[in-house]
Amino acid sequence: MINNNYVKNVYDSLCCKYSHEKEFLQAVQEVLETLEPVVEKDPQIEKLGILERMVEPERMITFRVSWVDDSGKVQVNTGYRCQFNSAIGPYKGGLRFHPSVNQSVIKFLGFEQTFKNSLTGLAMGGGKGGSDFDPKGKSDMEVMRFCQSYMNELYRHIGQFTDVPAGDIGVGKREVGYMYGQYKRLANEFTGVFTGKPVEFGGSLARTEATGYGLCYFTEKMLKTLKNTTFDDKKVVISGSGNVAIYAAQKAIQLGAKVVAMSDSSGYIYHKFGIDLDVIKEIKEVKRGRIKEYLNYYKNAEYVENCRDIWTVPCDIALPCATQNELDENGAKALVANGCIAVAEGANMPSTPEAVEVFLNSDILYAPGKASNAGGVATSGLEMSQNSLRLAWSFDEVDMRLKDIMENIFDTVYQTSKKYSDGKNLVAGANIAGFVKVCEAMKQQGVAY
Ligand code: NDP
């Protein structure tokens, strides 16, 4: 609920203008609701139209991506890049290739990214992009042709000091490699214009692991600070089995936990003795297969053909690492009823507003994605630094910096939450801490007439 008149007017106008963009409006509403105490303290925010400017992307690029499939047929997809906010640095944020991608999804992700990047303490603005292209079931050559065609348009809008994309759902090292190769051909330069690159041409060690590892570093710090406990001996449920989920599972296991359930968009597996992550990696990273195939390796595991039901599996810690709105009110209630003590988001906006409400009204610790999954972009920032320095740091050095950044993010979010509310509402803490820095930069840079 928004009470402040100025904040309400900004949100209502946005609803009229973009009534069909439900994910975007959801993300904006969640942020605006928590900013009221800051807006009330600082009249300059209204006077300078900061919120109106904050909710409108600086630039939204939409383009046709045509490519030829293996049978010789011409296919057409839509490409997007949303350059949301460059107040504190060049636009930075991943590219998502998934059939569900549309303007609303890309704008919500770009909006969230602005606050997340601010929280990392690094000089990165917010952006996001992608396409409704589905890499699933496509041959390597089809993926290559699509990526090249996508880059034929995108290359003119990006650059190491302008906009630096990376991966997201459906975009891993293979796709980044093809896009980077095409950028290099078109721009005739070898610069750090992409992050998440393979290490052979400028990628950072530990970038692959960064979002999942970072999520666990944040969660461990939250558990220690607010519940005086750790991952050790805890039962963990993780949704998804992609990049974020796999490396969150790896770090949770390293920290002494047992991961008992993981999923993909078809269903979830439950293995009460603890999931064998090497098998998941083999199925998902090598074979690009379905999680159901885990049963071919472990007959005593169970498969349920409904990924949303994963939250009914009893656990101590839940890490949603798949996609937006994957954890609804019923899922949240099931977690609370089963005694879960912490939910930390690896995905962007995985919990619906109703689920967040359930968490905030319970004793569960709840870490919002824009804080707890910031390790990926933070390490992308470290990749940019290494590219600029023409240096490559060791895995341990990057990992140490990542851990440090995630613990700092927790401290900032927690302290901000204590300043503006009860210290438990980390959603407010993350939104306000992320907002304040961008807001100050926007004030100092003036309004363009
Ligand atoms: P991947 O493409 O590597 O994996 C995505 C996983 O989520 C897959 O297991 C996929 O299953 C599952 N999934 C996708 N859509 C749905 C759906 N509608 N319902 C249930 N499961 C689904 O992506 P990432 O691991 O990179 O990203 C996961 C989340 O983390 C996203 O929200 C992303 O924005 C966020 N994130 C990623 C970062 C990164 O560094 N990669 C950084 C910060 C946030 P299937 O194979 O069946 O599609």
mmCIF file of C-alpha atoms in Angstrom, residues 74-337:
data_model
loop_
_atom_site.group_PDB
_atom_site.id
_atom_site.type_symbol
_atom_site.label_atom_id
_atom_site.label_comp_id
_atom_site.label_asym_id
_atom_site.label_seq_id
_atom_site.Cartn_x
_atom_site.Cartn_y
_atom_site.Cartn_z
ATOM 1 C CA VAL A 74 13.836 -17.728 -41.911
ATOM 2 C CA GLN A 75 12.903 -17.152 -38.260
ATOM 3 C CA VAL A 76 12.126 -13.807 -36.634
ATOM 4 C CA ASN A 77 12.445 -12.873 -32.966
ATOM 5 C CA THR A 78 12.267 -9.601 -31.050
ATOM 6 C CA GLY A 79 15.398 -8.223 -29.396
ATOM 7 C CA TYR A 80 15.489 -5.729 -26.506
ATOM 8 C CA ARG A 81 17.979 -3.652 -24.574
ATOM 9 C CA CYS A 82 16.748 -1.454 -21.781
ATOM 10 C CA GLN A 83 19.271 1.176 -20.668
ATOM 11 C CA PHE A 84 17.573 2.047 -17.439
ATOM 12 C CA ASN A 85 19.789 4.336 -15.421
ATOM 13 C CA SER A 86 23.370 5.519 -15.906
ATOM 14 C CA ALA A 87 23.636 7.894 -12.923
ATOM 15 C CA ILE A 88 26.417 5.966 -11.197
ATOM 16 C CA GLY A 89 28.135 4.166 -14.093
ATOM 17 C CA PRO A 90 27.737 2.596 -17.532
ATOM 18 C CA TYR A 91 24.574 0.508 -17.983
ATOM 19 C CA LYS A 92 25.237 -3.015 -16.739
ATOM 20 C CA GLY A 93 23.002 -6.070 -16.708
ATOM 21 C CA GLY A 94 22.472 -9.392 -18.401
ATOM 22 C CA LEU A 95 20.702 -10.631 -21.508
ATOM 23 C CA ARG A 96 17.880 -13.166 -21.165
ATOM 24 C CA PHE A 97 16.879 -15.523 -23.987
ATOM 25 C CA HIS A 98 13.547 -17.138 -23.100
ATOM 26 C CA PRO A 99 10.144 -17.316 -24.827
ATOM 27 C CA SER A 100 8.556 -15.400 -21.912
ATOM 28 C CA VAL A 101 10.694 -12.294 -22.578
ATOM 29 C CA ASN A 102 8.766 -9.131 -23.456
ATOM 30 C CA GLN A 103 9.123 -5.410 -22.775
ATOM 31 C CA SER A 104 7.606 -5.681 -19.301
ATOM 32 C CA VAL A 105 10.027 -8.413 -18.195
ATOM 33 C CA ILE A 106 13.049 -6.552 -19.544
ATOM 34 C CA LYS A 107 11.981 -3.280 -17.894
ATOM 35 C CA PHE A 108 11.382 -4.943 -14.518
ATOM 36 C CA LEU A 109 14.807 -6.544 -14.683
ATOM 37 C CA GLY A 110 16.491 -3.270 -15.712
ATOM 38 C CA PHE A 111 14.731 -1.369 -12.926
ATOM 39 C CA GLU A 112 15.786 -3.926 -10.285
ATOM 40 C CA GLN A 113 19.316 -3.959 -11.670
ATOM 41 C CA THR A 114 19.729 -0.230 -11.013
ATOM 42 C CA PHE A 115 19.291 -0.725 -7.256
ATOM 43 C CA LYS A 116 21.227 -3.980 -7.157
ATOM 44 C CA ASN A 117 24.241 -2.486 -8.908
ATOM 45 C CA SER A 118 24.162 0.470 -6.557
ATOM 46 C CA LEU A 119 24.278 -1.921 -3.571
ATOM 47 C CA THR A 120 27.484 -3.558 -4.812
ATOM 48 C CA GLY A 121 29.375 -0.312 -4.192
ATOM 49 C CA LEU A 122 30.825 -0.506 -7.720
ATOM 50 C CA ALA A 123 30.343 2.109 -10.454
ATOM 51 C CA MET A 124 27.663 0.412 -12.539
ATOM 52 C CA GLY A 125 24.346 1.749 -13.809
ATOM 53 C CA GLY A 126 21.335 -0.475 -14.514
ATOM 54 C CA GLY A 127 20.374 -2.172 -17.753
ATOM 55 C CA LYS A 128 18.966 -5.435 -19.061
ATOM 56 C CA GLY A 129 18.172 -6.990 -22.399
ATOM 57 C CA GLY A 130 17.318 -10.172 -24.219
ATOM 58 C CA SER A 131 14.960 -11.773 -26.656
ATOM 59 C CA ASP A 132 11.976 -14.109 -26.875
ATOM 60 C CA PHE A 133 14.313 -16.582 -28.613
ATOM 61 C CA ASP A 134 14.353 -20.034 -26.974
ATOM 62 C CA PRO A 135 17.794 -21.697 -27.086
ATOM 63 C CA LYS A 136 16.258 -24.944 -25.805
ATOM 64 C CA GLY A 137 16.272 -27.610 -28.514
ATOM 65 C CA LYS A 138 18.278 -25.465 -30.954
ATOM 66 C CA SER A 139 21.531 -26.697 -32.499
ATOM 67 C CA ASP A 140 24.810 -24.915 -31.724
ATOM 68 C CA MET A 141 24.793 -23.442 -35.230
ATOM 69 C CA GLU A 142 21.263 -22.095 -34.819
ATOM 70 C CA VAL A 143 22.227 -20.503 -31.508
ATOM 71 C CA MET A 144 25.312 -19.008 -33.175
ATOM 72 C CA ARG A 145 23.335 -17.551 -36.079
ATOM 73 C CA PHE A 146 20.768 -16.082 -33.710
ATOM 74 C CA CYS A 147 23.449 -14.535 -31.450
ATOM 75 C CA GLN A 148 25.240 -13.008 -34.434
ATOM 76 C CA SER A 149 22.045 -11.507 -35.807
ATOM 77 C CA TYR A 150 21.136 -10.157 -32.350
ATOM 78 C CA MET A 151 24.541 -8.515 -32.100
ATOM 79 C CA ASN A 152 24.283 -7.012 -35.608
ATOM 80 C CA GLU A 153 21.896 -4.495 -34.052
ATOM 81 C CA LEU A 154 23.005 -4.409 -30.410
ATOM 82 C CA TYR A 155 26.670 -3.634 -31.139
ATOM 83 C CA ARG A 156 25.938 0.011 -31.986
ATOM 84 C CA HIS A 157 24.353 0.632 -28.574
ATOM 85 C CA ILE A 158 26.993 -0.917 -26.283
ATOM 86 C CA GLY A 159 30.629 -0.291 -25.380
ATOM 87 C CA GLN A 160 32.975 -0.689 -22.422
ATOM 88 C CA PHE A 161 32.167 2.857 -21.199
ATOM 89 C CA THR A 162 28.518 2.871 -22.342
ATOM 90 C CA ASP A 163 26.756 -0.402 -21.713
ATOM 91 C CA VAL A 164 28.238 -3.764 -20.744
ATOM 92 C CA PRO A 165 25.878 -6.777 -21.101
ATOM 93 C CA ALA A 166 26.317 -10.244 -19.548
ATOM 94 C CA GLY A 167 24.385 -13.531 -19.275
ATOM 95 C CA ASP A 168 21.072 -14.391 -17.615
ATOM 96 C CA ILE A 169 18.462 -17.113 -18.215
ATOM 97 C CA GLY A 170 19.327 -18.945 -21.446
ATOM 98 C CA VAL A 171 22.570 -17.014 -21.923
ATOM 99 C CA GLY A 172 25.725 -18.726 -20.717
ATOM 100 C CA LYS A 173 29.307 -18.858 -21.930
ATOM 101 C CA ARG A 174 28.347 -20.330 -25.329
ATOM 102 C CA GLU A 175 25.988 -17.467 -26.160
ATOM 103 C CA VAL A 176 28.304 -14.791 -24.709
ATOM 104 C CA GLY A 177 31.152 -16.226 -26.817
ATOM 105 C CA TYR A 178 29.144 -15.991 -30.059
ATOM 106 C CA MET A 179 27.919 -12.483 -29.262
ATOM 107 C CA TYR A 180 31.347 -11.242 -28.219
ATOM 108 C CA GLY A 181 32.871 -12.685 -31.416
ATOM 109 C CA GLN A 182 30.349 -10.829 -33.544
ATOM 110 C CA TYR A 183 30.822 -7.584 -31.606
ATOM 111 C CA LYS A 184 34.576 -7.817 -32.201
ATOM 112 C CA ARG A 185 34.099 -8.346 -35.944
ATOM 113 C CA LEU A 186 31.751 -5.373 -36.250
ATOM 114 C CA ALA A 187 33.493 -2.916 -33.932
ATOM 115 C CA ASN A 188 37.056 -4.001 -34.776
ATOM 116 C CA GLU A 189 38.135 -3.709 -31.157
ATOM 117 C CA PHE A 190 38.941 -6.057 -28.290
ATOM 118 C CA THR A 191 37.515 -4.448 -25.170
ATOM 119 C CA GLY A 192 35.713 -5.549 -22.027
ATOM 120 C CA VAL A 193 32.296 -4.910 -23.575
ATOM 121 C CA PHE A 194 30.795 -8.131 -22.199
ATOM 122 C CA THR A 195 31.159 -9.916 -18.892
ATOM 123 C CA GLY A 196 30.676 -13.597 -18.219
ATOM 124 C CA LYS A 197 33.134 -14.291 -21.056
ATOM 125 C CA PRO A 198 35.016 -17.575 -21.188
ATOM 126 C CA VAL A 199 38.399 -17.161 -19.415
ATOM 127 C CA GLU A 200 40.317 -17.709 -22.667
ATOM 128 C CA PHE A 201 39.369 -14.222 -23.849
ATOM 129 C CA GLY A 202 39.068 -12.064 -20.783
ATOM 130 C CA GLY A 203 36.506 -13.791 -18.584
ATOM 131 C CA SER A 204 37.045 -13.740 -14.843
ATOM 132 C CA LEU A 205 37.658 -16.840 -12.806
ATOM 133 C CA ALA A 206 34.786 -17.383 -10.348
ATOM 134 C CA ARG A 207 32.256 -15.451 -12.492
ATOM 135 C CA THR A 208 30.429 -18.710 -13.283
ATOM 136 C CA GLU A 209 30.113 -19.492 -9.585
ATOM 137 C CA ALA A 210 29.586 -15.900 -8.431
ATOM 138 C CA THR A 211 25.796 -15.491 -8.166
ATOM 139 C CA GLY A 212 25.251 -18.814 -6.395
ATOM 140 C CA TYR A 213 28.302 -18.461 -4.143
ATOM 141 C CA GLY A 214 27.426 -14.839 -3.401
ATOM 142 C CA LEU A 215 23.892 -15.860 -2.456
ATOM 143 C CA CYS A 216 25.277 -18.293 0.122
ATOM 144 C CA TYR A 217 27.794 -15.754 1.496
ATOM 145 C CA PHE A 218 24.947 -13.284 1.999
ATOM 146 C CA THR A 219 22.724 -15.950 3.559
ATOM 147 C CA GLU A 220 25.461 -17.202 5.898
ATOM 148 C CA LYS A 221 26.078 -13.650 7.134
ATOM 149 C CA MET A 222 22.332 -13.107 7.601
ATOM 150 C CA LEU A 223 21.960 -16.391 9.500
ATOM 151 C CA LYS A 224 24.903 -15.596 11.775
ATOM 152 C CA THR A 225 23.820 -12.021 12.469
ATOM 153 C CA LEU A 226 20.105 -12.509 12.924
ATOM 154 C CA LYS A 227 19.709 -16.130 14.075
ATOM 155 C CA ASN A 228 23.150 -16.980 15.431
ATOM 156 C CA THR A 229 23.369 -20.048 13.205
ATOM 157 C CA THR A 230 24.964 -21.170 9.888
ATOM 158 C CA PHE A 231 24.366 -23.449 6.873
ATOM 159 C CA ASP A 232 25.948 -26.329 8.762
ATOM 160 C CA ASP A 233 23.619 -29.341 9.060
ATOM 161 C CA LYS A 234 20.722 -27.481 7.446
ATOM 162 C CA LYS A 235 18.337 -28.979 4.885
ATOM 163 C CA VAL A 236 18.175 -26.786 1.782
ATOM 164 C CA VAL A 237 15.673 -26.631 -1.091
ATOM 165 C CA ILE A 238 16.773 -24.866 -4.273
ATOM 166 C CA SER A 239 14.515 -24.160 -7.247
ATOM 167 C CA GLY A 240 16.036 -24.198 -10.733
ATOM 168 C CA SER A 241 19.045 -26.155 -11.916
ATOM 169 C CA GLY A 242 20.756 -23.525 -14.029
ATOM 170 C CA ASN A 243 23.801 -21.411 -13.349
ATOM 171 C CA VAL A 244 22.617 -19.757 -10.134
ATOM 172 C CA ALA A 245 21.001 -22.878 -8.642
ATOM 173 C CA ILE A 246 23.957 -25.195 -9.318
ATOM 174 C CA TYR A 247 26.557 -22.938 -7.717
ATOM 175 C CA ALA A 248 24.303 -22.025 -4.819
ATOM 176 C CA ALA A 249 23.968 -25.771 -4.194
ATOM 177 C CA GLN A 250 27.741 -26.236 -4.456
ATOM 178 C CA LYS A 251 28.506 -23.534 -1.890
ATOM 179 C CA ALA A 252 25.693 -24.607 0.462
ATOM 180 C CA ILE A 253 27.121 -28.147 0.442
ATOM 181 C CA GLN A 254 30.643 -26.794 1.055
ATOM 182 C CA LEU A 255 29.249 -24.895 4.042
ATOM 183 C CA GLY A 256 27.914 -28.140 5.540
ATOM 184 C CA ALA A 257 24.311 -28.165 4.295
ATOM 185 C CA LYS A 258 22.386 -30.959 2.583
ATOM 186 C CA VAL A 259 20.518 -29.962 -0.590
ATOM 187 C CA VAL A 260 17.446 -32.198 -0.810
ATOM 188 C CA ALA A 261 15.471 -30.783 -3.771
ATOM 189 C CA MET A 262 16.131 -29.003 -7.081
ATOM 190 C CA SER A 263 13.927 -28.320 -10.127
ATOM 191 C CA ASP A 264 13.575 -27.221 -13.717
ATOM 192 C CA SER A 265 10.525 -25.771 -15.416
ATOM 193 C CA SER A 266 9.000 -29.267 -15.807
ATOM 194 C CA GLY A 267 9.245 -30.565 -12.247
ATOM 195 C CA TYR A 268 11.417 -31.172 -9.201
ATOM 196 C CA ILE A 269 13.476 -33.988 -7.747
ATOM 197 C CA TYR A 270 13.621 -34.846 -4.078
ATOM 198 C CA HIS A 271 16.530 -36.896 -2.767
ATOM 199 C CA LYS A 272 16.399 -37.267 0.978
ATOM 200 C CA PHE A 273 20.040 -38.432 1.251
ATOM 201 C CA GLY A 274 21.212 -35.233 -0.419
ATOM 202 C CA ILE A 275 21.398 -34.404 -4.125
ATOM 203 C CA ASP A 276 24.487 -35.543 -6.021
ATOM 204 C CA LEU A 277 25.535 -32.288 -7.678
ATOM 205 C CA ASP A 278 27.936 -33.960 -10.116
ATOM 206 C CA VAL A 279 24.937 -35.759 -11.605
ATOM 207 C CA ILE A 280 22.973 -32.494 -11.889
ATOM 208 C CA LYS A 281 25.948 -30.854 -13.616
ATOM 209 C CA GLU A 282 26.274 -33.768 -16.012
ATOM 210 C CA ILE A 283 22.563 -33.608 -16.913
ATOM 211 C CA LYS A 284 22.288 -29.835 -17.114
ATOM 212 C CA GLU A 285 25.712 -28.499 -18.115
ATOM 213 C CA VAL A 286 26.971 -31.316 -20.330
ATOM 214 C CA LYS A 287 23.860 -32.971 -21.790
ATOM 215 C CA ARG A 288 21.511 -29.934 -21.575
ATOM 216 C CA GLY A 289 18.893 -32.484 -20.437
ATOM 217 C CA ARG A 290 15.917 -32.509 -18.051
ATOM 218 C CA ILE A 291 16.138 -32.864 -14.268
ATOM 219 C CA LYS A 292 13.894 -35.941 -14.416
ATOM 220 C CA GLU A 293 16.924 -37.841 -15.784
ATOM 221 C CA TYR A 294 18.332 -37.778 -12.217
ATOM 222 C CA LEU A 295 16.172 -40.875 -11.619
ATOM 223 C CA ASN A 296 18.350 -42.766 -14.135
ATOM 224 C CA TYR A 297 21.227 -42.333 -11.666
ATOM 225 C CA TYR A 298 19.383 -42.627 -8.319
ATOM 226 C CA LYS A 299 16.397 -44.965 -8.172
ATOM 227 C CA ASN A 300 15.675 -43.918 -4.570
ATOM 228 C CA ALA A 301 15.098 -40.245 -5.540
ATOM 229 C CA GLU A 302 11.593 -38.956 -6.332
ATOM 230 C CA TYR A 303 10.384 -36.818 -9.245
ATOM 231 C CA VAL A 304 7.283 -34.611 -9.098
ATOM 232 C CA GLU A 305 5.983 -33.180 -12.363
ATOM 233 C CA ASN A 306 5.117 -29.715 -10.975
ATOM 234 C CA CYS A 307 7.980 -27.368 -10.237
ATOM 235 C CA ARG A 308 5.815 -25.035 -8.098
ATOM 236 C CA ASP A 309 5.272 -27.765 -5.496
ATOM 237 C CA ILE A 310 8.955 -27.767 -4.578
ATOM 238 C CA TRP A 311 8.166 -25.380 -1.696
ATOM 239 C CA THR A 312 6.130 -28.095 0.046
ATOM 240 C CA VAL A 313 9.353 -30.065 0.659
ATOM 241 C CA PRO A 314 10.272 -29.492 4.338
ATOM 242 C CA CYS A 315 13.546 -27.568 4.692
ATOM 243 C CA ASP A 316 15.461 -25.141 6.926
ATOM 244 C CA ILE A 317 16.593 -22.841 4.117
ATOM 245 C CA ALA A 318 14.887 -22.123 0.755
ATOM 246 C CA LEU A 319 16.782 -20.586 -2.151
ATOM 247 C CA PRO A 320 14.528 -19.691 -5.113
ATOM 248 C CA CYS A 321 16.929 -19.607 -8.075
ATOM 249 C CA ALA A 322 14.747 -20.090 -11.175
ATOM 250 C CA THR A 323 12.606 -17.152 -12.320
ATOM 251 C CA GLN A 324 10.178 -14.362 -11.406
ATOM 252 C CA ASN A 325 6.977 -15.129 -9.477
ATOM 253 C CA GLU A 326 7.851 -18.809 -9.009
ATOM 254 C CA LEU A 327 7.067 -18.728 -5.266
ATOM 255 C CA ASP A 328 3.486 -17.751 -4.507
ATOM 256 C CA GLU A 329 1.454 -17.291 -1.335
ATOM 257 C CA ASN A 330 0.743 -21.025 -0.978
ATOM 258 C CA GLY A 331 4.421 -21.834 -1.390
ATOM 259 C CA ALA A 332 5.340 -19.225 1.219
ATOM 260 C CA LYS A 333 2.752 -20.562 3.664
ATOM 261 C CA ALA A 334 4.039 -24.103 3.172
ATOM 262 C CA LEU A 335 7.601 -22.978 3.941
ATOM 263 C CA VAL A 336 6.487 -21.185 7.109
ATOM 264 C CA ALA A 337 4.338 -24.135 8.223
#
